[in-house]
Amino acid sequence: MATRHLLVLAGDGIGPEVTSAALRVLDNIVRRSGITVEVASGLIGGAAIDATGTPLPDETLAQVHKGSPVLLGAVGGPQWADGPRPEAGLLDLRRHMALWANLRPFEVFAGMQDQSPLKRPHGVKGLIIRELTGGAYFGEPRERGGEGDQGWALDTMIYHRYEIERIVRLGFHYAERMKAPLTSVDKANVLESSRLWRETVERVKRDFPMVPVVHRLVDAAAMDMVVHPEHFQVVVTENLFGDILSDLAGGLVGSLGLLGSSSVAGQPGTRGLFEPVHGSAPDIAGQGIANPVGALLSLASLMRWSWQDDASAGAVETAVKETLRSGVRTPDLGGSDSTASMTEAVIKQLNR
Ligand code: NAD
Ligand code: IPM
Ligand code: MN
């Protein structure tokens, strides 16, 4: 069997803690299935700034350009508030890899109902499809000027039609496949870029006559996601709104630490960047109590998307779900398990 490749960029805070957990699980899969995996690692974020002065060093980019899928932990932390930002490394990486689509599934897993703030958490499950390389995150110009009271800051929220069209089309494909309506979230009552977004959805819709489409304004959508999460089975939205709504989804399912994601371009079978939705969690970093599930589910997504190994991906997902169902919980889930003990429990499930 051909050797598979993986590049791990652990980053900062709990990033190294959760990617180590994922590598332990990968190691177990490798032993059981006889597949061969070559794991490389590199620097990103604050760790890279400390070592090289920049959040995405050339050495890391050279590794990325070899073409393997990337498993990322998290970047950022209060110690890098001045000077270059760790987050810029992650954004540059997404741009360099041209990963325009970010898939962020959320689900209230069996056994997690009491962790969800919802009164009726049963069956809550959805997918947020977030545009990842456009909008206010990357728009130019971005500038500061003036002084004192006259000081100003400028960000640019810009979308080209082709950028909207490809992500919306992906949204329609998922909605079609999942036999669900497509919920498009924008702010078309205020933003010109959202009006282009909505027009584009209306155009692409003609190619998917079987998929019902609902347009929602982002403010009301945020409210309704809490009250009627079942209206949000497949959501497509621009970069910033998708960032915000996916953390909201983390709240709905009981912890941000439960969400994994895939940042991809184009088709399965290609590389991508697989990252938990959560950040570096400076408030709990170094304590060994981070929930590893977001990283484990990101690893499973990598196996499915880039390696097209449904068996390994499914095994990891099932083991994670069974572990949660059995009552193993890190503190964010109201328990007292550590990252290590939860990871061991997942491995035990894999070996059953
Ligand atoms: P955060 O996601 O790091 O943490 C928010 C809250 O959720 C914290 O209370 C944290 O303890 C908790 N949490 C998050 N992940 C958890 C896990 N796996 N297990 C248990 N609890 C978990 O958001 P923040 O505090 O706003 O940001 C901290 C830093 O992370 C910032 O520098 C931010 O820019 C960065 N960040 C990075 C990424 C990324 O690398 N993909 C994503 C989001 C935020
Ligand atoms: C995320 C993070 C990033 C984003 C930051 C760290 C740049 O919040 O992946 O959700 O805003 O995209
Ligand atoms: Mn975010």
Short mmCIF file of C-alpha atoms and ligand atoms in Angstrom, two decimals:
data_model
loop_
_atom_site.label_atom_id
_atom_site.label_comp_id
_atom_site.label_asym_id
_atom_site.label_seq_id
_atom_site.Cartn_x
_atom_site.Cartn_y
_atom_site.Cartn_z
CA MET A 1 0.00 0.00 0.00
CA ALA A 2 1.29 3.46 -0.82
CA THR A 3 2.73 5.54 1.98
CA ARG A 4 0.47 8.31 3.19
CA HIS A 5 1.77 11.66 4.28
CA LEU A 6 0.74 14.11 6.93
CA LEU A 7 2.16 17.44 8.05
CA VAL A 8 1.41 18.44 11.63
CA LEU A 9 1.46 22.12 12.57
CA ALA A 10 0.72 22.07 16.29
CA GLY A 11 0.93 25.81 16.94
CA ASP A 12 0.26 27.36 20.32
CA GLY A 13 -1.54 26.91 23.63
CA ILE A 14 -3.56 23.70 23.61
CA GLY A 15 -2.64 23.15 19.92
CA PRO A 16 0.28 20.80 20.74
CA GLU A 17 -1.83 19.03 23.40
CA VAL A 18 -4.66 18.16 21.02
CA THR A 19 -2.48 17.33 18.01
CA SER A 20 -0.44 14.92 20.20
CA ALA A 21 -3.71 13.23 21.10
CA ALA A 22 -4.55 12.93 17.40
CA LEU A 23 -1.13 11.44 16.67
CA ARG A 24 -1.59 8.85 19.40
CA VAL A 25 -4.86 7.82 17.82
CA LEU A 26 -3.28 7.78 14.35
CA ASP A 27 -0.49 5.58 15.70
CA ASN A 28 -3.07 3.09 16.91
CA ILE A 29 -4.85 3.08 13.52
CA VAL A 30 -1.53 2.56 11.74
CA ARG A 31 -0.69 -0.46 13.91
CA ARG A 32 -4.07 -2.06 13.46
CA SER A 33 -4.54 -1.52 9.75
CA GLY A 34 -1.00 -1.89 8.46
CA ILE A 35 -1.12 1.37 6.53
CA THR A 36 2.12 3.34 6.39
CA VAL A 37 2.05 7.00 7.35
CA GLU A 38 4.93 9.44 7.24
CA VAL A 39 4.41 12.29 9.66
CA ALA A 40 6.33 15.56 9.35
CA SER A 41 5.98 18.55 11.63
CA GLY A 42 6.52 22.26 11.29
CA LEU A 43 6.17 25.60 13.01
CA ILE A 44 3.28 28.03 12.78
CA GLY A 45 1.83 30.87 14.82
CA GLY A 46 3.40 32.15 18.02
CA ALA A 47 5.75 29.17 18.23
CA ALA A 48 7.08 30.11 14.80
CA ILE A 49 7.38 33.79 15.76
CA ASP A 50 9.45 32.85 18.80
CA ALA A 51 11.73 30.62 16.75
CA THR A 52 12.03 32.62 13.52
CA GLY A 53 10.37 36.01 13.95
CA THR A 54 7.52 35.20 11.56
CA PRO A 55 4.25 33.23 11.99
CA LEU A 56 4.56 31.25 8.73
CA PRO A 57 8.27 30.70 8.07
CA ASP A 58 9.62 29.73 4.63
CA GLU A 59 10.64 26.33 6.01
CA THR A 60 7.01 25.62 6.89
CA LEU A 61 5.82 26.79 3.49
CA ALA A 62 8.40 24.54 1.84
CA GLN A 63 6.98 21.60 3.79
CA VAL A 64 3.45 22.58 2.85
CA HIS A 65 4.39 22.75 -0.82
CA LYS A 66 5.34 19.07 -0.76
CA GLY A 67 1.61 18.54 -0.93
CA SER A 68 0.62 16.49 2.09
CA PRO A 69 -2.57 17.23 4.00
CA VAL A 70 -2.04 19.34 7.11
CA LEU A 71 -3.34 18.74 10.62
CA LEU A 72 -3.32 21.99 12.58
CA GLY A 73 -3.70 22.53 16.34
CA ALA A 74 -4.36 26.19 17.05
CA VAL A 75 -2.50 29.49 16.95
CA GLY A 76 -2.47 32.61 19.09
CA GLY A 77 -2.10 33.78 22.63
CA PRO A 78 -1.86 36.94 24.71
CA GLN A 79 1.95 36.90 24.69
CA TRP A 80 1.92 37.80 20.99
CA ALA A 81 -0.33 40.86 21.24
CA ASP A 82 2.35 43.25 19.94
CA GLY A 83 4.30 42.71 16.77
CA PRO A 84 3.50 40.03 14.21
CA ARG A 85 0.29 38.12 14.98
CA PRO A 86 0.22 34.32 15.14
CA GLU A 87 -3.21 34.36 13.49
CA ALA A 88 -1.66 35.94 10.38
CA GLY A 89 0.29 32.70 9.90
CA LEU A 90 -2.90 30.65 9.74
CA LEU A 91 -4.59 33.11 7.38
CA ASP A 92 -1.53 33.15 5.10
CA LEU A 93 -1.49 29.36 5.11
CA ARG A 94 -5.15 29.16 4.08
CA ARG A 95 -4.46 31.67 1.31
CA HIS A 96 -1.26 29.92 0.15
CA MET A 97 -3.08 26.59 -0.02
CA ALA A 98 -6.04 28.36 -1.71
CA LEU A 99 -8.48 26.67 0.67
CA TRP A 100 -11.67 28.52 -0.13
CA ALA A 101 -14.08 26.16 1.60
CA ASN A 102 -14.27 25.43 5.30
CA LEU A 103 -16.63 22.63 6.36
CA ARG A 104 -17.68 22.83 9.99
CA PRO A 105 -20.09 20.07 11.04
CA PHE A 106 -21.83 20.22 14.40
CA GLU A 107 -23.86 17.61 16.23
CA VAL A 108 -25.21 16.99 19.71
CA PHE A 109 -23.68 13.56 20.24
CA ALA A 110 -25.41 10.80 22.19
CA GLY A 111 -24.67 11.31 25.87
CA MET A 112 -23.99 15.03 25.38
CA GLN A 113 -27.61 16.20 25.61
CA ASP A 114 -27.20 17.41 29.18
CA GLN A 115 -24.18 19.50 28.12
CA SER A 116 -26.15 21.35 25.47
CA PRO A 117 -27.92 24.51 26.70
CA LEU A 118 -30.87 23.57 24.45
CA LYS A 119 -34.12 22.28 25.92
CA ARG A 120 -34.56 19.89 23.01
CA PRO A 121 -31.02 18.96 21.97
CA HIS A 122 -31.94 15.61 20.53
CA GLY A 123 -31.12 15.26 16.83
CA VAL A 124 -29.45 18.65 16.48
CA LYS A 125 -27.00 18.24 13.62
CA GLY A 126 -25.83 20.51 10.84
CA LEU A 127 -23.04 21.67 8.58
CA ILE A 128 -21.70 25.20 8.26
CA ILE A 129 -19.99 25.81 4.94
CA ARG A 130 -17.85 28.88 5.43
CA GLU A 131 -16.12 30.78 2.63
CA LEU A 132 -12.49 30.92 3.77
CA THR A 133 -10.29 33.07 1.54
CA GLY A 134 -12.37 36.17 0.89
CA GLY A 135 -14.32 38.91 2.61
CA ALA A 136 -13.02 41.16 5.35
CA TYR A 137 -10.27 38.69 6.28
CA PHE A 138 -8.30 39.30 3.10
CA GLY A 139 -9.78 42.42 1.46
CA GLU A 140 -7.39 45.24 0.56
CA PRO A 141 -6.81 47.94 1.55
CA ARG A 142 -6.50 47.44 5.29
CA GLU A 143 -5.01 50.48 6.85
CA ARG A 144 -4.56 52.69 9.85
CA GLY A 145 -4.25 56.45 9.67
CA GLY A 146 -4.77 59.69 11.49
CA GLU A 147 -3.83 60.53 15.03
CA GLY A 148 -5.52 60.90 18.38
CA ASP A 149 -9.28 61.38 18.10
CA GLN A 150 -8.90 61.44 14.33
CA GLY A 151 -7.22 58.06 14.23
CA TRP A 152 -8.96 55.60 11.93
CA ALA A 153 -8.82 51.99 10.84
CA LEU A 154 -10.04 50.47 7.59
CA ASP A 155 -10.90 46.91 6.60
CA THR A 156 -12.29 45.99 3.22
CA MET A 157 -15.02 43.41 2.79
CA ILE A 158 -14.84 42.40 -0.85
CA TYR A 159 -16.18 39.42 -2.78
CA HIS A 160 -15.88 38.59 -6.43
CA ARG A 161 -18.75 36.74 -7.99
CA TYR A 162 -16.59 33.68 -8.77
CA GLU A 163 -15.61 33.40 -5.10
CA ILE A 164 -19.24 33.40 -4.06
CA GLU A 165 -20.33 31.12 -6.84
CA ARG A 166 -17.93 28.28 -6.06
CA ILE A 167 -18.75 28.16 -2.34
CA VAL A 168 -22.49 28.49 -2.95
CA ARG A 169 -22.31 25.69 -5.51
CA LEU A 170 -20.59 23.51 -2.92
CA GLY A 171 -23.38 24.39 -0.49
CA PHE A 172 -25.99 23.26 -3.03
CA HIS A 173 -24.12 20.00 -3.62
CA TYR A 174 -24.11 19.21 0.10
CA ALA A 175 -27.76 20.19 0.51
CA GLU A 176 -28.69 18.01 -2.45
CA ARG A 177 -26.73 15.07 -1.10
CA MET A 178 -28.15 15.48 2.41
CA LYS A 179 -31.68 16.05 1.05
CA ALA A 180 -31.89 19.21 3.13
CA PRO A 181 -32.71 22.84 2.37
CA LEU A 182 -29.81 25.23 1.88
CA THR A 183 -29.74 28.15 4.32
CA SER A 184 -27.73 31.06 2.95
CA VAL A 185 -26.73 33.61 5.56
CA ASP A 186 -25.86 37.20 4.65
CA LYS A 187 -26.50 40.83 5.60
CA ALA A 188 -28.11 41.90 2.34
CA ASN A 189 -30.13 44.62 4.06
CA VAL A 190 -26.91 46.54 4.71
CA LEU A 191 -23.88 45.18 2.84
CA GLU A 192 -23.26 45.47 -0.88
CA SER A 193 -21.14 42.30 -0.78
CA SER A 194 -24.11 40.48 0.72
CA ARG A 195 -26.38 41.72 -2.07
CA LEU A 196 -23.96 40.19 -4.59
CA TRP A 197 -23.95 37.05 -2.43
CA ARG A 198 -27.73 36.79 -2.52
CA GLU A 199 -27.93 37.45 -6.28
CA THR A 200 -25.37 34.73 -6.85
CA VAL A 201 -27.29 32.24 -4.72
CA GLU A 202 -30.37 33.01 -6.83
CA ARG A 203 -28.40 32.33 -10.02
CA VAL A 204 -26.81 29.09 -8.87
CA LYS A 205 -30.19 27.93 -7.56
CA ARG A 206 -31.39 27.41 -11.15
CA ASP A 207 -28.95 24.50 -11.45
CA PHE A 208 -30.40 22.82 -8.35
CA PRO A 209 -34.18 22.99 -8.78
CA MET A 210 -34.74 20.26 -6.18
CA VAL A 211 -32.97 22.10 -3.36
CA PRO A 212 -35.11 24.57 -1.38
CA VAL A 213 -33.18 27.73 -0.49
CA VAL A 214 -33.76 30.04 2.43
CA HIS A 215 -32.02 33.41 2.69
CA ARG A 216 -31.43 34.58 6.24
CA LEU A 217 -30.00 37.81 7.61
CA VAL A 218 -27.12 36.99 9.92
CA ASP A 219 -28.49 38.69 13.04
CA ALA A 220 -31.84 36.90 12.94
CA ALA A 221 -30.06 33.71 11.86
CA ALA A 222 -27.91 33.78 15.00
CA MET A 223 -31.05 34.09 17.12
CA ASP A 224 -32.86 31.35 15.23
CA MET A 225 -29.91 28.95 15.42
CA VAL A 226 -30.41 28.99 19.18
CA VAL A 227 -34.20 28.72 19.08
CA HIS A 228 -34.64 26.44 16.04
CA PRO A 229 -31.30 24.79 15.29
CA GLU A 230 -33.15 22.31 13.06
CA HIS A 231 -33.50 25.14 10.49
CA PHE A 232 -29.73 25.05 9.98
CA GLN A 233 -28.94 21.67 8.46
CA VAL A 234 -26.78 23.05 5.66
CA VAL A 235 -25.63 26.64 6.00
CA VAL A 236 -23.53 28.51 3.46
CA THR A 237 -22.08 31.88 4.41
CA GLU A 238 -19.18 34.27 4.01
CA ASN A 239 -15.95 34.15 5.98
CA LEU A 240 -16.67 36.35 9.01
CA PHE A 241 -20.28 35.26 9.54
CA GLY A 242 -19.18 31.61 9.28
CA ASP A 243 -16.50 32.17 11.90
CA ILE A 244 -19.02 33.59 14.34
CA LEU A 245 -21.84 31.11 13.68
CA SER A 246 -19.53 28.11 14.01
CA ASP A 247 -18.52 29.11 17.54
CA LEU A 248 -22.23 29.53 18.27
CA ALA A 249 -22.68 25.95 17.04
CA GLY A 250 -19.96 24.91 19.50
CA GLY A 251 -22.09 26.41 22.26
CA LEU A 252 -25.16 24.52 21.02
CA VAL A 253 -23.50 21.10 21.08
CA GLY A 254 -22.05 21.51 24.56
CA SER A 255 -18.46 22.61 23.94
CA LEU A 256 -16.39 24.35 21.32
CA GLY A 257 -13.87 21.58 21.98
CA LEU A 258 -16.13 19.08 20.18
CA LEU A 259 -15.93 20.63 16.70
CA GLY A 260 -13.50 19.62 13.98
CA SER A 261 -13.25 21.16 10.53
CA SER A 262 -11.89 20.68 7.03
CA SER A 263 -10.47 23.53 4.98
CA VAL A 264 -10.36 22.41 1.39
CA ALA A 265 -10.43 23.40 -2.25
CA GLY A 266 -12.13 21.40 -4.91
CA GLN A 267 -12.52 17.69 -4.68
CA PRO A 268 -12.03 14.89 -2.16
CA GLY A 269 -8.76 13.09 -2.74
CA THR A 270 -6.85 16.37 -2.64
CA ARG A 271 -4.90 17.85 0.24
CA GLY A 272 -6.44 20.20 2.77
CA LEU A 273 -5.96 21.77 6.16
CA PHE A 274 -7.77 20.02 8.98
CA GLU A 275 -8.23 22.04 12.13
CA PRO A 276 -10.42 22.13 15.20
CA VAL A 277 -12.81 25.08 15.27
CA HIS A 278 -11.51 26.17 18.66
CA GLY A 279 -8.48 28.33 19.36
CA SER A 280 -5.41 27.98 21.54
CA ALA A 281 -7.46 28.31 24.77
CA PRO A 282 -4.82 30.20 26.77
CA ASP A 283 -7.02 29.91 29.88
CA ILE A 284 -6.46 26.14 30.08
CA ALA A 285 -3.24 25.65 28.08
CA GLY A 286 -0.52 23.60 29.72
CA GLN A 287 -2.89 21.89 32.16
CA GLY A 288 -3.44 18.73 30.11
CA ILE A 289 -7.21 19.11 30.24
CA ALA A 290 -8.06 20.25 26.71
CA ASN A 291 -10.82 18.31 25.00
CA PRO A 292 -9.12 16.42 22.14
CA VAL A 293 -12.34 15.63 20.24
CA GLY A 294 -12.13 18.59 17.81
CA ALA A 295 -8.63 17.50 16.79
CA LEU A 296 -9.61 13.82 16.58
CA LEU A 297 -12.60 14.57 14.36
CA SER A 298 -10.35 16.81 12.23
CA LEU A 299 -7.97 13.86 11.83
CA ALA A 300 -10.91 11.68 10.79
CA SER A 301 -11.92 14.30 8.20
CA LEU A 302 -8.35 14.34 6.87
CA MET A 303 -8.39 10.56 6.52
CA ARG A 304 -11.68 10.68 4.64
CA TRP A 305 -11.00 13.70 2.45
CA SER A 306 -7.31 13.49 1.60
CA TRP A 307 -6.55 9.79 2.00
CA GLN A 308 -10.03 8.66 0.95
CA ASP A 309 -9.83 6.14 3.77
CA ASP A 310 -13.43 5.88 4.94
CA ALA A 311 -12.69 2.86 7.10
CA SER A 312 -10.10 4.62 9.30
CA ALA A 313 -12.12 7.83 9.41
CA GLY A 314 -15.26 5.96 10.42
CA ALA A 315 -13.36 4.01 13.06
CA VAL A 316 -12.08 7.21 14.67
CA GLU A 317 -15.50 8.88 14.56
CA THR A 318 -17.24 5.86 16.06
CA ALA A 319 -14.63 5.52 18.79
CA VAL A 320 -14.99 9.21 19.69
CA LYS A 321 -18.78 8.96 19.84
CA GLU A 322 -18.68 5.79 21.93
CA THR A 323 -16.20 7.39 24.30
CA LEU A 324 -18.48 10.38 24.82
CA ARG A 325 -21.46 8.10 25.25
CA SER A 326 -19.63 6.10 27.91
CA GLY A 327 -19.36 9.21 30.09
CA VAL A 328 -15.67 10.06 29.60
CA ARG A 329 -15.53 13.85 29.83
CA THR A 330 -12.92 16.55 30.03
CA PRO A 331 -13.74 19.57 32.28
CA ASP A 332 -15.34 21.60 29.45
CA LEU A 333 -17.94 18.77 29.37
CA GLY A 334 -18.40 18.87 33.12
CA GLY A 335 -16.08 15.92 33.82
CA SER A 336 -12.65 15.42 35.30
CA ASP A 337 -10.87 13.47 32.56
CA SER A 338 -7.60 14.73 31.17
CA THR A 339 -6.67 15.01 27.50
CA ALA A 340 -4.57 11.90 27.98
CA SER A 341 -7.23 9.80 29.72
CA MET A 342 -9.86 10.74 27.15
CA THR A 343 -7.45 9.86 24.35
CA GLU A 344 -6.70 6.52 26.00
CA ALA A 345 -10.45 5.88 26.24
CA VAL A 346 -10.81 6.55 22.49
CA ILE A 347 -7.96 4.14 21.77
CA LYS A 348 -9.60 1.54 23.97
CA GLN A 349 -12.77 1.91 21.91
CA LEU A 350 -10.75 1.54 18.71
CA ASN A 351 -9.32 -1.72 20.03
CA ARG A 352 -12.66 -3.20 21.02
P1 NAD B 1 -10.68 29.72 22.18
O1 NAD B 1 -11.43 28.91 21.19
O2 NAD B 1 -9.23 29.47 22.27
O3 NAD B 1 -11.32 29.49 23.63
C1 NAD B 1 -12.66 29.88 23.94
C2 NAD B 1 -13.11 29.12 25.19
O4 NAD B 1 -13.33 27.74 24.85
C3 NAD B 1 -12.07 29.12 26.31
O5 NAD B 1 -12.72 29.18 27.54
C4 NAD B 1 -11.38 27.78 26.14
O6 NAD B 1 -10.84 27.25 27.33
C5 NAD B 1 -12.52 26.90 25.62
N1 NAD B 1 -11.99 25.84 24.75
C6 NAD B 1 -11.62 25.98 23.47
N2 NAD B 1 -11.16 24.81 23.00
C7 NAD B 1 -11.25 23.93 23.99
C8 NAD B 1 -10.94 22.55 24.12
N3 NAD B 1 -10.43 21.84 23.09
N4 NAD B 1 -11.15 21.95 25.31
C9 NAD B 1 -11.68 22.62 26.33
N5 NAD B 1 -12.00 23.93 26.28
C10 NAD B 1 -11.79 24.58 25.12
O7 NAD B 1 -10.99 31.26 21.83
P2 NAD B 1 -10.29 32.59 22.41
O8 NAD B 1 -9.97 32.43 23.85
O9 NAD B 1 -11.14 33.68 21.97
O10 NAD B 1 -8.94 32.70 21.59
C11 NAD B 1 -7.67 32.34 22.09
C12 NAD B 1 -6.64 32.46 20.99
O11 NAD B 1 -6.88 31.47 20.00
C13 NAD B 1 -6.69 33.81 20.24
O12 NAD B 1 -5.36 34.19 20.01
C14 NAD B 1 -7.41 33.48 18.95
O13 NAD B 1 -7.03 34.32 17.90
C15 NAD B 1 -6.93 32.08 18.70
N6 NAD B 1 -7.79 31.25 17.85
C16 NAD B 1 -7.15 30.40 17.00
C17 NAD B 1 -7.89 29.53 16.23
C18 NAD B 1 -7.16 28.59 15.33
O14 NAD B 1 -5.97 28.46 15.43
N7 NAD B 1 -7.83 27.89 14.44
C19 NAD B 1 -9.29 29.50 16.33
C20 NAD B 1 -9.90 30.39 17.23
C21 NAD B 1 -9.14 31.26 17.99
C1 IPM B 2 -11.06 30.09 13.26
C2 IPM B 2 -10.27 31.17 13.93
C3 IPM B 2 -9.50 31.96 12.90
C4 IPM B 2 -10.51 32.64 11.99
C5 IPM B 2 -8.51 33.01 13.44
C6 IPM B 2 -7.56 32.42 14.44
C7 IPM B 2 -7.74 33.66 12.34
O1 IPM B 2 -11.09 31.98 14.70
O2 IPM B 2 -10.47 29.26 12.54
O3 IPM B 2 -12.28 30.03 13.48
O4 IPM B 2 -11.06 33.68 12.34
O5 IPM B 2 -10.74 32.10 10.90
MN MN B 3 -13.11 31.19 14.92
#
